[in-house]
JSON list of C-alpha atoms in Angstrom, two decimals:
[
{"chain": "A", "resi": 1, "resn": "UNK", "atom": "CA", "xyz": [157.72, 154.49, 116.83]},
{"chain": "A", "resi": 2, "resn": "UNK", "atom": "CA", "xyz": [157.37, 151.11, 118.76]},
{"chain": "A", "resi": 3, "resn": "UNK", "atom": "CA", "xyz": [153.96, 151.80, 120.59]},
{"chain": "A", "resi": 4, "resn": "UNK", "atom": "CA", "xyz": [152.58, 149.02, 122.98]},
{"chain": "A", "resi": 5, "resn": "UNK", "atom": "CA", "xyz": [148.48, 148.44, 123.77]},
{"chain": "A", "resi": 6, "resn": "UNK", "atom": "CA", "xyz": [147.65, 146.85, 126.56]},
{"chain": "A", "resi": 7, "resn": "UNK", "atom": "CA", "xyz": [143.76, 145.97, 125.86]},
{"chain": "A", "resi": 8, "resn": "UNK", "atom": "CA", "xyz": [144.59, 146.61, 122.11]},
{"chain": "A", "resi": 9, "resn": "UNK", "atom": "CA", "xyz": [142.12, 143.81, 121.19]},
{"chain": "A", "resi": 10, "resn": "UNK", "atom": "CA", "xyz": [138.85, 145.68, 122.69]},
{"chain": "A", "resi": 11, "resn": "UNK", "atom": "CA", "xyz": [136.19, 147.80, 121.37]},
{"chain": "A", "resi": 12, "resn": "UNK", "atom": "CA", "xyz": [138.56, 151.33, 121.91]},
{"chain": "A", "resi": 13, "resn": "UNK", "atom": "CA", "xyz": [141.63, 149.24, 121.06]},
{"chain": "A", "resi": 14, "resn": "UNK", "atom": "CA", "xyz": [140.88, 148.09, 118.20]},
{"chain": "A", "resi": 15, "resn": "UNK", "atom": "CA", "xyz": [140.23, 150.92, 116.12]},
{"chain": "A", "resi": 16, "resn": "UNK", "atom": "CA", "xyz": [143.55, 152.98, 117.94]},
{"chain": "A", "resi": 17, "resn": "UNK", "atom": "CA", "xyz": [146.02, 150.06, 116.77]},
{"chain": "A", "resi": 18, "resn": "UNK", "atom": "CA", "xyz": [144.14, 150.07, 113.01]},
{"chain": "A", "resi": 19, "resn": "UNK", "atom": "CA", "xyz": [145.15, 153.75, 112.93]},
{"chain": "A", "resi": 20, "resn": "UNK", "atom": "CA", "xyz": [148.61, 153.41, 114.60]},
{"chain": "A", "resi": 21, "resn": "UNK", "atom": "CA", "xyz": [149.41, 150.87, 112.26]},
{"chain": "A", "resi": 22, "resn": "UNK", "atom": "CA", "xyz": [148.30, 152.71, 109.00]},
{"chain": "A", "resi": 23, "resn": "UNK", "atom": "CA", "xyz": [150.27, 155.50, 110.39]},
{"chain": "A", "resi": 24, "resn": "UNK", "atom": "CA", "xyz": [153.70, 153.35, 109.85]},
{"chain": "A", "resi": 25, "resn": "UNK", "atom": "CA", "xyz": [153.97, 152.46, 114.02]},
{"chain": "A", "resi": 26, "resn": "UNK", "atom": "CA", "xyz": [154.85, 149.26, 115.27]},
{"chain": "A", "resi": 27, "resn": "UNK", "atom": "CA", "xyz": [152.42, 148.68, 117.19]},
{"chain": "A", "resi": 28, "resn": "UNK", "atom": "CA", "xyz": [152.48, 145.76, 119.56]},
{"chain": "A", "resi": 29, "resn": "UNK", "atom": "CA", "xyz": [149.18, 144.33, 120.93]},
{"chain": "A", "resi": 30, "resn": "UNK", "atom": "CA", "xyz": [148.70, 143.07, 124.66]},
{"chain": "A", "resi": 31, "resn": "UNK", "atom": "CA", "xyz": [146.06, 140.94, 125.75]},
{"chain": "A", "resi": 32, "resn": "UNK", "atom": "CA", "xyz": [145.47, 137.95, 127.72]},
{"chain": "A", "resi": 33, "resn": "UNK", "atom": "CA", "xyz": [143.79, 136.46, 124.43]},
{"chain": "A", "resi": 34, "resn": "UNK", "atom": "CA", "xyz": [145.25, 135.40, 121.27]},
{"chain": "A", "resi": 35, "resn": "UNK", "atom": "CA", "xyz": [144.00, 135.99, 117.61]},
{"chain": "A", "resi": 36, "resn": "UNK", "atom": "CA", "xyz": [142.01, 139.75, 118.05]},
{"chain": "A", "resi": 37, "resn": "UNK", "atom": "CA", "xyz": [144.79, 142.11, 116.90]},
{"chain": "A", "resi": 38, "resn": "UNK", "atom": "CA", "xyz": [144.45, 144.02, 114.08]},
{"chain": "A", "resi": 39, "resn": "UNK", "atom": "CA", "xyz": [146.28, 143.82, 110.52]},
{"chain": "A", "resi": 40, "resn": "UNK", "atom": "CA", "xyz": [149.71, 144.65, 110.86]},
{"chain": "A", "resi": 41, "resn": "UNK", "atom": "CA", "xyz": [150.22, 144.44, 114.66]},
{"chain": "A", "resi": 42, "resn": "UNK", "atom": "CA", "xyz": [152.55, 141.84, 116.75]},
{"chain": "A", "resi": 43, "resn": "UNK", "atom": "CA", "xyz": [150.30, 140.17, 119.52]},
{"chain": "A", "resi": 44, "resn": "UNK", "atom": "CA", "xyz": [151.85, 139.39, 122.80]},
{"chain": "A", "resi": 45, "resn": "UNK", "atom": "CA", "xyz": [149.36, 137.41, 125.39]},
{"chain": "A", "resi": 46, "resn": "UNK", "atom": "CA", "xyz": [149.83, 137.43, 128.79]},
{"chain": "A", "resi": 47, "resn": "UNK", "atom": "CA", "xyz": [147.99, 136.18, 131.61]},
{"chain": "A", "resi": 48, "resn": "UNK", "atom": "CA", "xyz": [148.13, 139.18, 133.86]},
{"chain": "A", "resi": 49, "resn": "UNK", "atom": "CA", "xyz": [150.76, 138.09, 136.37]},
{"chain": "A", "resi": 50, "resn": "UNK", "atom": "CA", "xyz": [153.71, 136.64, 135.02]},
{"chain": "A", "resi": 51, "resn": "UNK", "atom": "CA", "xyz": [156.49, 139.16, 133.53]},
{"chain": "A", "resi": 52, "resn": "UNK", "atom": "CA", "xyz": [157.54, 138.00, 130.74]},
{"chain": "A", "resi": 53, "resn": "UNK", "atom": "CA", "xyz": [155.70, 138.43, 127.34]},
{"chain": "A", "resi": 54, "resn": "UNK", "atom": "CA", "xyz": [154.89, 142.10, 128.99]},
{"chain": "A", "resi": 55, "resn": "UNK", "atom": "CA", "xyz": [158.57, 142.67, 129.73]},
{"chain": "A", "resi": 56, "resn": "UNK", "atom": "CA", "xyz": [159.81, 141.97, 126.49]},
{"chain": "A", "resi": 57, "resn": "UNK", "atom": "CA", "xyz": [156.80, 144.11, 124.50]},
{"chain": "A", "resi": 58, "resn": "UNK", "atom": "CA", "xyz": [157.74, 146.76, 126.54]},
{"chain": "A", "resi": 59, "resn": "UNK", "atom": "CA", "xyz": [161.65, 146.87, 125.18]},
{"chain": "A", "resi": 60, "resn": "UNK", "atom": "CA", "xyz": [162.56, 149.57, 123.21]},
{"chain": "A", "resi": 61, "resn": "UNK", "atom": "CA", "xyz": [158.84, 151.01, 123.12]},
{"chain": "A", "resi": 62, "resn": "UNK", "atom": "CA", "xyz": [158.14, 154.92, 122.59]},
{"chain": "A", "resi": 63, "resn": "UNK", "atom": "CA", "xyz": [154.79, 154.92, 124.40]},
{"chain": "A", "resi": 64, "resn": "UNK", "atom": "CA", "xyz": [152.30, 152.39, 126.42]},
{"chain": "A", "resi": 65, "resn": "UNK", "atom": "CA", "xyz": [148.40, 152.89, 125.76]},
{"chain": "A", "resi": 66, "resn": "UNK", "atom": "CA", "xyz": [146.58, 150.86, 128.66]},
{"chain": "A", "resi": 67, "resn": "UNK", "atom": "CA", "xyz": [143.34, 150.22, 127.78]},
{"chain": "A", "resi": 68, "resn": "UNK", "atom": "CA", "xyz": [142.60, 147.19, 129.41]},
{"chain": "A", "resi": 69, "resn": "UNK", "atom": "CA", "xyz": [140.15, 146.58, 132.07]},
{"chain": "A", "resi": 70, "resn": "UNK", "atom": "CA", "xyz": [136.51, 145.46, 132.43]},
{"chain": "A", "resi": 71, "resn": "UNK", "atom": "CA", "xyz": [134.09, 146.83, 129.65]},
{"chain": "A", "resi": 72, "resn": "UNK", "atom": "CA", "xyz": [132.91, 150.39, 130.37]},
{"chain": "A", "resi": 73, "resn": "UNK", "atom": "CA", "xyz": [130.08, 149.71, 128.27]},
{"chain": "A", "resi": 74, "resn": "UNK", "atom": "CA", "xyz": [128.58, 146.51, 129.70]},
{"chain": "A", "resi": 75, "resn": "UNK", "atom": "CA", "xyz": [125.81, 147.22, 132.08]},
{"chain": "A", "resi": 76, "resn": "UNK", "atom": "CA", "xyz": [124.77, 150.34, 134.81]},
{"chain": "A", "resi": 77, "resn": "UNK", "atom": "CA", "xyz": [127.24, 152.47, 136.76]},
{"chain": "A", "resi": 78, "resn": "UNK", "atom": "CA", "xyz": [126.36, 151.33, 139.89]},
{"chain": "A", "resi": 79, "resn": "UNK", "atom": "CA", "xyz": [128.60, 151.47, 143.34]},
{"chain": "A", "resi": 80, "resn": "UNK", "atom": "CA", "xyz": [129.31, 148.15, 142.75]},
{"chain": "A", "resi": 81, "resn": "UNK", "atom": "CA", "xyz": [129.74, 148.08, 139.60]},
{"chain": "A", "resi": 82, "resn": "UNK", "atom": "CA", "xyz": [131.91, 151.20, 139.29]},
{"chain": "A", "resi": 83, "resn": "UNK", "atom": "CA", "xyz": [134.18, 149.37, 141.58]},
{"chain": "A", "resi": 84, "resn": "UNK", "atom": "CA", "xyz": [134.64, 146.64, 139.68]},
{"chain": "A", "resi": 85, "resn": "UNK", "atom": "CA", "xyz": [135.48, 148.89, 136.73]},
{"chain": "A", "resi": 86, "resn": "UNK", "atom": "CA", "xyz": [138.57, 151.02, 139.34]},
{"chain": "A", "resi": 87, "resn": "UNK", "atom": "CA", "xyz": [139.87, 147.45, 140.10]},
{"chain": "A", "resi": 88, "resn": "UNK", "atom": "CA", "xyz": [140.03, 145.56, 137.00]},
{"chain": "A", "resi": 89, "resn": "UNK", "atom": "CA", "xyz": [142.42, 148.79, 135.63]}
]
């Protein structure tokens, strides 16, 4: 199955696309950076606005995994910082 990760390049992502992959998915990685996929996956970067690199990983996929977002793991829950954590997903 085609399966797409958006955030596929972080510290959850990276271990999920390892495992997709080794099960025999095509997995296709999207992140706004280049060069942190795993073994085996297609990377497709996008900036976070424009449609098409997102559009096209999307084609013909089985399933979407969104993982991307600001780091849950950098710094306290506070108010403001649990907003910034709602927004950025």
């Amino acid at each position: 199955m085609k399966i797409v990760v958006a955030g596929g390049t972080g510290f959850i992502g990276q271990p999920l696309t390892r495992d997709l992959v080794q099960r025999g998915h095509e997995v296709v990685v999207l992140s706004r950076h280049s060069g942190g996929a795993a073994a085996g996956a297609r990377e497709a970067t996008w900036d976070g606005h424009t449609q098409g690199a997102w559009a096209e990983a999307l084609r013909g996929a089985g399933a979407v995994v969104n993982l991307a977002g600001a780091s849950i793991g950098a710094g306290r829950w506070t108010e403001s910082r649990k907003r910034v954590l709602r927004d950025s997903r």
